[in-house]
Amino acid sequence: MSEEVKKEERSLNFLEEIIEEDLKSGKYKSIVTRFPPEPNGYLHMGHATSICLNFGLSKKYGGYTNLRFDDTNPTTEEIEYVESIKGDIRWLGFEWKNEHYASDYFDQLYEYAITLIKKGLAYVDDSSSEEIAAMKGTPTEPGKNSPYRDRNAEVNLNLFERMKSGEFPDGTHTLRAKIDMAHTNMLMRDPVLYRIKHAHHHQTGDKWCIYPMYDFAHGQSDSIEQVTHSICTLEFVPHRELYDWLIENLEIYPSHQYEFARRNLSYTVMSKRKLLQLVTENHVAGWDDPRMPTISGLRRRGYTPESIREFCDRIGIAKRENLTDVGLLEFCIREHLNKIALRRMVVFDPLKIVITNYTDAEEMVESENNPEDPNGGARQIPFSNELYIEQEDFMENPPKKFFRLAPGKMVRLKSAYIIQCNEVIKDAAGNITELRCTYIPESRSHNDTSGITVKGTLHWVSVKHAVTAEVRLYDRLFNVEDPSGEEGDFKDYINPGSLQVVKAAYAEPSLKHAKFEERYQFLRKGYFTLDKDSSASGMVFNRTVTLKDSWKPVTGKG
Ligand code: ATP
Ligand code: MG
């Protein structure tokens, strides 16, 4: 089945239905979406969902997507994060039309605040945050009006101007919308629009000491950019009323907010705050540690953008929160790597074999780079009389269905010959140090006239031609499905065996020229990619994913 057909078959998600209706009714000619990250951490797989959704929709329906940094909270923001976010979006294969910062709109937002004050819809409150909280009421009881609520517009304008000019210390005044302290939606009980914060900002420097709250920045920024469909996650459902109230009372472009469920993945955590803890407390080696669910971590691990887009496409979007099986993500990367990975042989735990009847000093045998790719070509691999196979591929006293090597038994060495084990050599302590074997000269792969059939095929490398490399094997970072949902601290559930290092694996010599952009399948071992820790003195490979898993795709619509 072609990709196109598969996509056609997927039914429209609820956002696509809304957009198609809006286009049909002529409400919009084309659509504008935005991706609005707060630059306070690296992007993770949850963000990838949002990116694929926002950019995917504008691509599908004609229109564009803006990248807008939600940088209204100056203390947590860093340039490093801005750069990593841009790099991650581009790597995923998307390009934004305009790059904006909510801070670009600070002047405009200040003007909007003045409009509200003049309309009698906002006031300066001298209450402390504790006093404001105490007057807020509860979901079942109305709140109390602030004693400053009925200041007239002139007083408010004067105080707000002085807040801006830096006359007051942090926490002494706020600007609040004047809505209804008995409103059933707590967020509508005179929400704070501006707070004083004497802090340096990465874009605006020291120009401002008052900063707009999320609710006063987000919808207004959408409106300034004429975003048609502003998509966010479900926790913003209660904010929609305020979003609409502000747009309506400011009489500005009517953007609309739509919500979908946050994407959670099993066996990991996906909040920047928690991911930051893993980094700062050294549970992982950084934001791009290959065990992290960050885009940079997955990239380093060897994931491809295609596999992540496919994953997001398959899971679609939901209206209710759930936990997505990380097995589906692994399924998607396996599917892609199977098509593109170069096959190579690498022995992790070597057992030496000597082929006693092999008299040629050495020869080259040919092996295909990728049986899934007809244009993949082949490579030459040196074969000699001293080879390494895996320890686990030999048993001195094998059970019945062991089709690998054992005394007197035959196996095929991949792309080379059939060999037979004749003798087991041990050291004084009884450890096996070497196997003496013979090969069947007529059994050479591609030209086998031996008539012998064997059930097992082993990967191998020639001892004197092998290159060594470090191999890092990753497992899930947590040993429970939902570490955030468990009792106690989520870090109590970190899997202590999430990283296993093979210091010296023996690789066929073609891997000497391994490239960062290539993907490899180490036969029978999994999919691997070169890690950035590689240097002239040694290669390091990351295992992206094992070859097989029990996870099966659910048939039907995702
Ligand atoms: P975090 O809690 O990890 O900091 P956030 O929602 O605060 O997440 P933002 O940088 O504010 O992160 O989010 C940028 C965009 O990505 C928002 O539109 C947000 O809704 C979306 N997003 C973030 N996490 C997820 C997720 N797990 N699933 C889907 N969308 C997400
Ligand atoms: Mg946030």
Coordinates of C-alpha atoms and ligand atoms in Angstrom, one line a residue:
M1 CA 0.0 0.0 0.0
S2 CA 1.5 3.4 -0.9
E3 CA 1.9 6.1 1.6
E4 CA -0.7 8.3 -0.2
V5 CA -3.4 5.6 0.0
K6 CA -2.7 5.0 3.6
K7 CA -3.1 8.7 4.4
E8 CA -6.3 9.1 2.3
E9 CA -7.8 6.3 4.4
R10 CA -7.3 8.1 7.7
S11 CA -10.5 9.9 8.6
L12 CA -10.4 13.6 9.3
N13 CA -9.6 14.6 12.9
F14 CA -11.8 17.1 14.6
L15 CA -9.6 20.0 13.8
E16 CA -9.5 19.1 10.1
E17 CA -13.3 18.9 10.2
I18 CA -13.5 22.4 11.7
I19 CA -11.1 23.9 9.2
E20 CA -12.8 22.3 6.2
E21 CA -16.1 23.8 7.5
D22 CA -14.5 27.2 8.0
L23 CA -13.0 27.1 4.4
K24 CA -16.2 25.9 2.9
S25 CA -18.3 28.6 4.6
G26 CA -15.9 31.2 3.4
K27 CA -15.0 32.2 7.0
Y28 CA -11.3 32.1 6.0
K29 CA -9.6 31.9 2.6
S30 CA -6.6 30.2 4.0
I31 CA -5.5 29.4 7.5
V32 CA -2.8 30.6 9.8
T33 CA -1.5 28.6 12.8
R34 CA 1.4 29.1 15.1
F35 CA 3.7 27.0 17.3
P36 CA 4.2 29.0 20.5
P37 CA 7.0 27.4 22.7
E38 CA 8.2 29.0 25.9
P39 CA 12.0 29.0 25.5
N40 CA 12.6 27.4 28.9
G41 CA 13.8 24.0 27.8
Y42 CA 14.4 21.7 24.9
L43 CA 11.5 20.4 22.8
H44 CA 10.2 16.9 23.6
M45 CA 7.9 14.5 21.8
G46 CA 4.8 16.3 23.1
H47 CA 6.0 19.4 21.2
A48 CA 6.6 17.2 18.2
T49 CA 2.9 16.4 18.2
S50 CA 2.0 20.0 18.3
I51 CA 4.5 20.9 15.6
C52 CA 3.3 18.2 13.2
L53 CA -0.3 19.2 13.9
N54 CA 0.2 23.0 13.4
F55 CA 2.6 22.8 10.4
G56 CA 0.7 19.8 9.0
L57 CA -2.6 21.7 9.0
S58 CA -1.3 24.8 7.3
K59 CA 0.5 22.7 4.7
K60 CA -2.6 20.6 4.0
Y61 CA -5.1 23.5 3.8
G62 CA -2.9 26.2 2.3
G63 CA -1.6 28.9 4.6
Y64 CA 1.3 29.1 6.9
T65 CA 2.5 28.7 10.5
N66 CA 4.4 31.2 12.6
L67 CA 7.0 30.3 15.2
R68 CA 6.3 32.5 18.2
F69 CA 8.4 32.3 21.3
D70 CA 6.2 32.9 24.3
D71 CA 8.9 34.8 26.2
T72 CA 6.7 36.7 28.6
N73 CA 8.4 35.2 31.7
P74 CA 11.9 36.7 31.6
T75 CA 13.7 34.7 34.3
T76 CA 13.5 31.3 32.8
E77 CA 14.3 32.1 29.2
E78 CA 17.6 31.5 27.6
I79 CA 19.0 32.0 24.1
E80 CA 20.3 28.5 24.1
Y81 CA 16.8 27.2 24.2
V82 CA 15.6 29.5 21.4
E83 CA 18.4 28.2 19.1
S84 CA 17.7 24.5 20.0
I85 CA 14.0 24.9 19.4
K86 CA 14.6 26.4 15.9
G87 CA 17.0 23.6 15.1
D88 CA 14.6 20.9 16.2
I89 CA 11.7 22.3 14.1
R90 CA 13.8 22.5 11.0
W91 CA 15.2 19.0 11.6
L92 CA 11.6 17.7 11.8
G93 CA 11.2 19.1 8.3
F94 CA 9.1 22.2 8.9
E95 CA 9.8 25.8 8.1
W96 CA 7.9 28.7 9.7
K97 CA 6.7 31.8 7.8
N98 CA 7.6 34.4 10.4
E99 CA 9.6 34.2 13.6
H100 CA 8.1 36.2 16.3
Y101 CA 8.5 36.8 20.0
A102 CA 5.7 37.7 22.3
S103 CA 8.0 40.3 23.5
D104 CA 7.9 42.0 20.1
Y105 CA 4.4 42.9 21.1
F106 CA 5.1 44.4 24.5
D107 CA 4.4 48.0 23.2
Q108 CA 1.2 46.9 21.5
L109 CA 0.1 45.0 24.6
Y110 CA 0.8 48.0 26.8
E111 CA -1.5 50.0 24.4
Y112 CA -4.2 47.3 24.7
A113 CA -3.9 47.6 28.5
I114 CA -4.5 51.3 28.3
T115 CA -7.5 50.7 26.1
L116 CA -9.0 48.4 28.7
I117 CA -8.3 50.9 31.5
K118 CA -9.9 53.7 29.6
K119 CA -13.0 51.5 29.0
G120 CA -13.2 50.9 32.7
L121 CA -12.3 47.2 32.2
A122 CA -9.0 47.1 34.0
Y123 CA -7.6 48.5 37.2
V124 CA -4.4 48.7 39.2
D125 CA -4.6 46.7 42.4
D126 CA -2.2 47.4 45.3
S127 CA -3.1 44.1 47.0
S128 CA -0.3 41.6 47.5
S129 CA -0.5 38.2 45.7
E130 CA -1.6 36.6 49.0
E131 CA -4.4 39.1 49.4
I132 CA -5.5 38.6 45.9
A133 CA -5.5 34.8 46.4
A134 CA -7.5 35.2 49.6
M135 CA -10.2 37.3 47.9
K136 CA -10.5 34.9 45.0
G137 CA -13.2 32.7 46.6
T138 CA -13.6 29.0 45.7
P139 CA -15.4 27.2 43.0
T140 CA -18.4 27.1 45.2
E141 CA -18.1 30.5 46.8
P142 CA -17.9 33.9 45.1
G143 CA -14.8 36.0 45.6
K144 CA -14.6 39.5 47.1
N145 CA -14.0 42.7 45.3
S146 CA -10.6 44.3 45.9
P147 CA -10.8 47.6 47.7
Y148 CA -9.0 49.1 44.7
R149 CA -11.4 47.9 42.2
D150 CA -13.4 51.1 41.7
R151 CA -10.5 53.4 41.1
N152 CA -11.3 55.7 38.2
A153 CA -9.6 55.5 34.8
E154 CA -7.4 58.5 35.5
V155 CA -6.0 57.1 38.7
N156 CA -5.5 53.8 37.0
L157 CA -3.7 55.3 34.0
N158 CA -1.4 57.2 36.3
L159 CA -0.6 54.2 38.5
F160 CA -0.1 51.9 35.5
E161 CA 2.3 54.5 33.9
R162 CA 4.3 54.6 37.1
M163 CA 4.4 50.8 37.3
K164 CA 5.9 50.8 33.8
S165 CA 8.4 53.5 34.7
G166 CA 9.9 51.4 37.5
E167 CA 8.6 53.4 40.5
F168 CA 7.4 50.4 42.4
P169 CA 9.1 47.3 43.6
D170 CA 8.1 43.7 42.5
G171 CA 4.8 42.5 43.9
T172 CA 3.4 45.8 45.0
H173 CA 0.9 46.4 42.2
T174 CA -0.8 44.5 39.5
L175 CA -3.1 45.4 36.6
R176 CA -6.3 43.3 36.7
A177 CA -9.2 42.9 34.3
K178 CA -12.4 44.1 35.8
I179 CA -14.8 41.3 35.0
D180 CA -16.8 39.5 37.8
M181 CA -15.6 38.3 41.2
A182 CA -18.6 35.9 41.4
H183 CA -18.0 34.4 37.9
T184 CA -18.4 30.6 37.8
N185 CA -15.1 30.4 35.9
M186 CA -12.5 31.3 38.5
L187 CA -10.2 32.6 35.7
M188 CA -12.7 35.3 35.0
R189 CA -12.6 36.7 38.6
D190 CA -10.6 39.8 37.7
P191 CA -7.5 38.0 36.4
V192 CA -4.1 39.6 36.7
L193 CA -3.0 41.0 33.3
Y194 CA 0.4 42.6 34.3
R195 CA 2.8 42.1 37.1
I196 CA 5.9 44.0 38.1
K197 CA 9.2 42.1 37.7
H198 CA 12.5 43.9 37.6
A199 CA 14.2 41.4 35.5
H200 CA 16.5 41.5 32.4
H201 CA 14.8 40.0 29.3
H202 CA 16.8 38.2 26.6
Q203 CA 15.0 40.2 23.8
T204 CA 14.0 43.5 25.4
G205 CA 16.9 43.9 27.8
D206 CA 16.0 46.3 30.7
K207 CA 13.3 48.2 28.8
W208 CA 10.5 46.7 30.8
C209 CA 9.9 46.0 34.4
I210 CA 6.2 45.1 34.0
Y211 CA 5.4 41.9 32.1
P212 CA 2.1 40.6 30.7
M213 CA 0.6 37.4 32.1
Y214 CA 0.2 34.5 29.7
D215 CA -3.5 35.2 29.3
F216 CA -2.9 38.8 28.3
A217 CA -0.2 38.0 25.9
H218 CA -1.2 34.8 24.1
G219 CA -4.6 35.6 22.6
Q220 CA -3.5 39.1 21.8
S221 CA -0.4 37.9 20.0
D222 CA -2.6 35.4 18.0
S223 CA -4.8 38.3 17.1
I224 CA -1.9 40.6 16.0
E225 CA -0.6 37.8 13.8
Q226 CA -4.1 37.1 12.5
V227 CA -3.9 33.5 13.5
T228 CA -7.1 31.8 12.4
H229 CA -6.8 28.5 14.5
S230 CA -4.9 28.8 17.7
I231 CA -4.4 25.2 18.9
C232 CA -3.4 24.4 22.4
T233 CA -3.7 21.6 24.9
L234 CA -6.7 20.8 27.1
E235 CA -5.5 22.6 30.2
F236 CA -6.3 25.8 28.4
V237 CA -10.0 25.0 28.0
P238 CA -11.0 27.2 31.0
H239 CA -8.8 30.0 29.6
R240 CA -10.8 30.2 26.4
E241 CA -13.5 32.3 28.0
L242 CA -10.9 34.9 29.0
Y243 CA -9.2 34.6 25.6
D244 CA -12.5 35.5 23.9
W245 CA -13.4 38.2 26.4
L246 CA -10.2 40.1 25.8
I247 CA -10.4 39.9 22.0
E248 CA -14.0 41.0 22.1
N249 CA -13.5 43.9 24.4
L250 CA -10.3 45.1 22.6
E251 CA -12.2 44.8 19.4
I252 CA -9.3 43.1 17.6
Y253 CA -8.9 40.3 15.1
P254 CA -10.9 37.3 16.2
S255 CA -8.5 34.4 16.5
H256 CA -10.1 31.2 17.9
Q257 CA -8.7 28.8 20.4
Y258 CA -9.1 25.0 20.0
E259 CA -7.8 22.4 22.4
F260 CA -6.6 18.8 22.0
A261 CA -5.2 16.4 24.6
R262 CA -1.5 16.5 25.6
R263 CA 0.5 13.7 24.2
N264 CA 2.0 11.5 26.9
L265 CA 4.4 8.6 26.1
S266 CA 4.8 5.5 28.2
Y267 CA 8.0 4.8 30.2
T268 CA 9.1 8.5 30.2
V269 CA 8.1 11.9 31.4
M270 CA 7.3 14.9 29.2
S271 CA 7.4 18.0 31.1
K272 CA 10.3 20.4 30.6
R273 CA 10.4 20.9 34.4
K274 CA 10.9 17.2 35.0
L275 CA 13.3 16.8 32.1
L276 CA 15.3 19.7 33.5
Q277 CA 15.6 17.9 36.8
L278 CA 17.0 14.8 35.1
V279 CA 19.6 17.0 33.5
T280 CA 20.6 19.2 36.4
E281 CA 20.7 16.2 38.8
N282 CA 22.8 14.2 36.4
H283 CA 20.5 11.3 35.9
V284 CA 21.2 11.7 32.2
A285 CA 24.1 13.3 30.3
G286 CA 22.2 16.3 29.1
W287 CA 19.1 17.4 27.2
D288 CA 20.3 15.4 24.2
D289 CA 21.1 12.2 26.1
P290 CA 19.8 9.4 23.8
R291 CA 17.5 8.2 26.5
M292 CA 15.6 11.5 26.8
P293 CA 12.2 11.9 25.0
T294 CA 13.5 15.3 23.7
I295 CA 13.8 15.8 19.9
S296 CA 17.5 16.3 20.3
G297 CA 17.8 13.1 22.4
L298 CA 15.9 11.1 19.8
R299 CA 18.0 12.6 17.0
R300 CA 21.2 11.6 18.8
R301 CA 19.8 8.2 19.4
G302 CA 19.4 7.8 15.6
Y303 CA 15.7 8.5 15.1
T304 CA 14.8 10.0 11.7
P305 CA 12.4 12.9 11.2
E306 CA 10.4 10.7 8.9
S307 CA 9.8 8.2 11.7
I308 CA 8.7 10.9 14.2
R309 CA 6.3 12.5 11.6
E310 CA 4.9 9.0 10.8
F311 CA 4.4 8.4 14.5
C312 CA 2.5 11.7 15.0
D313 CA 0.5 11.0 11.9
R314 CA -0.5 7.5 13.1
I315 CA -1.5 8.6 16.6
G316 CA -3.5 11.6 15.4
I317 CA -5.0 13.8 18.0
A318 CA -7.3 13.1 20.8
K319 CA -9.8 15.0 23.0
R320 CA -9.0 13.1 26.1
E321 CA -5.7 12.5 27.7
N322 CA -4.1 9.1 27.4
L323 CA -0.8 7.4 27.5
T324 CA 0.6 6.4 24.1
D325 CA 2.6 3.2 24.0
V326 CA 6.3 4.0 23.3
G327 CA 6.2 0.8 21.4
L328 CA 4.5 2.6 18.5
L329 CA 7.3 5.1 18.3
E330 CA 9.8 2.2 18.2
F331 CA 7.7 0.5 15.5
C332 CA 7.8 3.6 13.4
I333 CA 11.6 4.0 13.6
R334 CA 12.1 0.2 12.9
E335 CA 10.0 0.5 9.8
H336 CA 12.0 3.4 8.5
L337 CA 15.4 2.0 9.4
N338 CA 14.6 -1.3 7.9
K339 CA 14.3 0.5 4.6
I340 CA 17.4 2.7 4.8
A341 CA 19.9 1.2 7.2
L342 CA 23.2 -0.3 5.8
R343 CA 23.7 -3.8 7.1
R344 CA 27.0 -4.4 8.9
M345 CA 28.5 -7.1 11.1
V346 CA 29.7 -6.3 14.6
V347 CA 30.6 -8.8 17.3
F348 CA 29.9 -7.5 20.8
D349 CA 31.3 -10.4 22.9
P350 CA 33.9 -12.2 20.9
L351 CA 34.8 -15.9 20.8
K352 CA 37.7 -16.6 18.5
I353 CA 37.5 -19.4 15.9
V354 CA 40.4 -20.7 13.9
I355 CA 39.6 -22.3 10.5
T356 CA 42.3 -25.0 10.3
N357 CA 41.8 -25.9 6.7
Y358 CA 41.7 -22.3 5.4
T359 CA 45.1 -21.9 3.7
D360 CA 44.5 -18.7 1.7
A361 CA 45.9 -15.8 3.7
E362 CA 42.6 -14.0 3.2
E363 CA 40.0 -13.2 0.6
M364 CA 37.1 -10.8 0.1
V365 CA 33.5 -11.9 0.3
E366 CA 30.6 -9.8 -0.9
S367 CA 27.5 -8.9 1.2
E368 CA 24.5 -6.7 0.2
N369 CA 24.2 -3.4 2.0
N370 CA 20.5 -3.6 2.3
P371 CA 18.3 -6.5 1.0
E372 CA 15.3 -4.1 1.3
D373 CA 16.8 -1.7 -1.2
P374 CA 17.4 -2.9 -4.7
N375 CA 19.8 0.0 -5.4
G376 CA 21.6 -0.5 -2.1
G377 CA 24.7 -2.2 -3.6
A378 CA 27.1 -4.4 -1.9
R379 CA 30.4 -4.3 0.0
Q380 CA 33.5 -6.4 0.3
I381 CA 34.3 -8.0 3.6
P382 CA 37.7 -9.6 4.4
F383 CA 37.6 -13.3 5.4
S384 CA 40.5 -15.0 7.0
N385 CA 41.4 -18.1 9.1
E386 CA 40.9 -16.3 12.4
L387 CA 37.4 -14.9 13.1
Y388 CA 35.3 -13.7 15.9
I389 CA 31.8 -14.8 16.5
E390 CA 29.5 -14.0 19.5
Q391 CA 30.1 -16.0 22.6
E392 CA 26.3 -16.6 22.8
D393 CA 26.4 -18.2 19.4
F394 CA 28.3 -21.2 20.7
M395 CA 27.2 -23.8 23.3
E396 CA 29.3 -26.8 24.3
N397 CA 26.2 -28.8 25.4
P398 CA 23.3 -27.3 23.4
P399 CA 19.7 -28.0 23.9
K400 CA 17.8 -29.7 21.0
K401 CA 16.7 -26.7 19.1
F402 CA 20.0 -24.7 19.2
F403 CA 20.8 -24.0 15.6
R404 CA 24.0 -22.1 16.2
L405 CA 27.4 -23.5 16.7
A406 CA 28.2 -26.5 18.9
P407 CA 30.8 -29.3 18.8
G408 CA 30.4 -31.3 15.6
K409 CA 27.7 -28.9 14.3
M410 CA 27.6 -26.8 11.2
V411 CA 26.5 -23.2 10.6
R412 CA 26.8 -20.7 7.8
L413 CA 28.9 -17.6 8.3
K414 CA 26.9 -14.8 6.7
S415 CA 27.9 -14.1 3.1
A416 CA 30.9 -16.5 3.5
Y417 CA 31.1 -20.3 4.1
I418 CA 29.6 -23.1 6.1
I419 CA 31.9 -24.1 8.9
Q420 CA 31.9 -27.1 11.3
C421 CA 33.2 -27.0 14.9
N422 CA 35.7 -29.7 15.6
E423 CA 37.5 -28.9 18.7
V424 CA 37.0 -26.7 21.8
I425 CA 40.1 -25.2 23.4
K426 CA 40.1 -24.2 27.0
D427 CA 42.5 -22.5 29.4
A428 CA 43.6 -24.0 32.7
A429 CA 40.5 -22.6 34.5
G430 CA 38.3 -24.4 32.0
N431 CA 37.2 -21.2 30.1
I432 CA 36.7 -21.6 26.4
T433 CA 39.4 -19.6 24.6
E434 CA 39.1 -20.8 21.0
L435 CA 37.2 -23.1 18.7
R436 CA 38.9 -25.1 16.0
C437 CA 36.7 -25.3 12.9
T438 CA 36.9 -26.4 9.3
Y439 CA 35.2 -24.7 6.4
I440 CA 33.4 -26.2 3.3
P441 CA 35.2 -24.6 0.3
E442 CA 32.2 -25.4 -2.0
S443 CA 29.8 -23.6 0.2
R444 CA 30.8 -20.0 -0.6
S445 CA 27.7 -17.8 -0.6
H446 CA 26.3 -16.8 -4.0
N447 CA 28.1 -19.9 -5.4
D448 CA 27.2 -22.7 -3.1
T449 CA 27.6 -26.1 -4.7
S450 CA 28.0 -28.0 -1.4
G451 CA 24.5 -29.3 -1.2
I452 CA 24.6 -28.9 2.5
T453 CA 21.8 -27.0 4.3
V454 CA 22.2 -25.5 7.7
K455 CA 19.7 -23.8 9.9
G456 CA 21.8 -21.2 11.6
T457 CA 23.6 -18.1 10.0
L458 CA 26.0 -16.2 12.2
H459 CA 27.6 -12.8 11.9
W460 CA 31.3 -12.6 12.2
V461 CA 34.4 -10.5 11.7
S462 CA 37.9 -11.3 10.7
V463 CA 40.2 -10.8 13.8
K464 CA 43.0 -9.0 12.1
H465 CA 40.8 -6.7 10.0
A466 CA 38.3 -5.8 12.7
V467 CA 38.0 -2.3 14.0
T468 CA 37.0 -1.7 17.6
A469 CA 34.2 0.7 18.6
E470 CA 32.3 1.5 21.8
V471 CA 28.6 0.6 21.6
R472 CA 26.0 2.1 23.9
L473 CA 22.9 0.0 24.4
Y474 CA 19.8 1.9 25.7
D475 CA 16.8 0.7 27.5
R476 CA 13.8 2.7 28.7
L477 CA 14.7 5.4 31.1
F478 CA 12.0 4.5 33.6
N479 CA 10.8 1.0 34.6
V480 CA 7.2 1.9 35.0
E481 CA 4.7 2.9 32.3
D482 CA 3.7 6.2 33.9
P483 CA 6.4 7.5 36.3
S484 CA 4.5 10.8 36.9
G485 CA 1.4 8.8 37.9
E486 CA 3.2 6.7 40.5
E487 CA 3.4 7.4 44.2
G488 CA 6.4 9.5 45.4
D489 CA 8.9 11.2 43.2
F490 CA 9.0 10.2 39.5
K491 CA 12.8 9.8 39.8
D492 CA 12.3 6.9 42.1
Y493 CA 11.3 5.0 39.0
I494 CA 14.5 5.6 37.0
N495 CA 15.7 2.3 35.4
P496 CA 19.2 1.7 36.7
G497 CA 20.0 -0.4 33.7
S498 CA 18.9 2.1 31.0
L499 CA 22.5 2.4 29.7
Q500 CA 24.8 -0.6 29.0
V501 CA 28.2 0.1 27.5
V502 CA 30.1 -2.4 25.4
K503 CA 33.6 -0.8 25.6
A504 CA 35.1 -2.7 22.7
A505 CA 33.0 -4.3 20.1
Y506 CA 34.6 -5.7 16.9
A507 CA 33.3 -4.3 13.7
E508 CA 33.9 -5.2 10.1
P509 CA 36.4 -2.7 8.6
S510 CA 33.9 -0.9 6.4
L511 CA 32.6 0.8 9.5
K512 CA 35.9 2.6 9.8
H513 CA 34.2 5.1 7.4
A514 CA 31.0 5.3 9.3
K515 CA 29.2 8.6 8.8
F516 CA 26.9 10.6 11.2
E517 CA 24.2 10.8 8.6
E518 CA 24.1 7.1 7.9
R519 CA 22.0 4.5 9.7
Y520 CA 23.3 1.0 10.3
Q521 CA 21.8 -2.3 11.1
F522 CA 24.3 -4.4 13.0
L523 CA 23.1 -7.9 11.9
R524 CA 21.1 -9.6 14.6
K525 CA 21.8 -6.8 17.0
G526 CA 19.7 -3.8 16.2
Y527 CA 19.8 -0.4 14.5
F528 CA 22.7 1.9 15.3
T529 CA 24.0 5.3 14.6
L530 CA 27.3 7.1 15.2
D531 CA 27.3 9.2 18.4
K532 CA 28.7 12.7 18.6
D533 CA 31.2 11.4 21.3
S534 CA 33.1 9.7 18.4
S535 CA 36.5 11.1 17.7
A536 CA 39.7 10.3 15.8
S537 CA 40.7 8.0 18.7
G538 CA 37.5 5.9 18.7
M539 CA 34.0 5.5 17.3
V540 CA 31.0 5.3 19.5
F541 CA 27.7 3.9 18.3
N542 CA 24.2 4.3 19.9
R543 CA 21.7 1.6 19.6
T544 CA 18.6 3.3 18.3
V545 CA 16.3 0.4 18.7
T546 CA 16.4 -3.4 18.8
L547 CA 15.4 -5.4 15.7
K548 CA 12.2 -6.9 17.0
D549 CA 9.5 -6.1 19.5
S550 CA 6.2 -7.7 20.4
W551 CA 4.4 -4.5 19.7
K552 CA 1.9 -4.7 16.7
P553 CA 0.2 -1.9 14.9
V554 CA -3.5 -1.7 15.6
T555 CA -5.4 -2.1 12.4
G556 CA -8.0 0.4 11.3
K557 CA -8.0 4.1 12.0
G558 CA -5.6 5.5 14.6
Ligands
ATP1 P1 6.0 21.7 29.4 O1 5.0 21.4 30.5 O2 6.7 20.5 28.9 O3 6.8 22.8 29.7 P2 4.4 23.4 27.8 O4 3.1 23.2 27.3 O5 4.6 24.4 29.0 O6 5.1 22.0 28.1 P3 5.3 25.1 25.8 O7 6.7 25.5 25.4 O8 4.5 26.2 26.5 O9 5.4 23.9 26.7 O10 4.5 24.5 24.6 C1 4.6 24.9 23.2 C2 3.4 24.2 22.5 O11 3.6 22.8 22.6 C3 2.1 24.5 23.2 O12 1.1 24.8 22.2 C4 1.7 23.3 23.9 O13 0.4 23.1 24.0 C5 2.4 22.2 23.1 N1 2.7 21.0 23.9 C6 3.6 21.0 24.9 N2 3.6 19.7 25.5 C7 2.8 19.0 24.8 C8 2.3 17.6 24.8 N3 2.8 16.8 25.8 N4 1.4 17.2 23.9 C9 1.0 18.0 22.9 N5 1.3 19.3 22.8 C10 2.2 19.8 23.7
MG2 MG 4.8 26.2 29.5

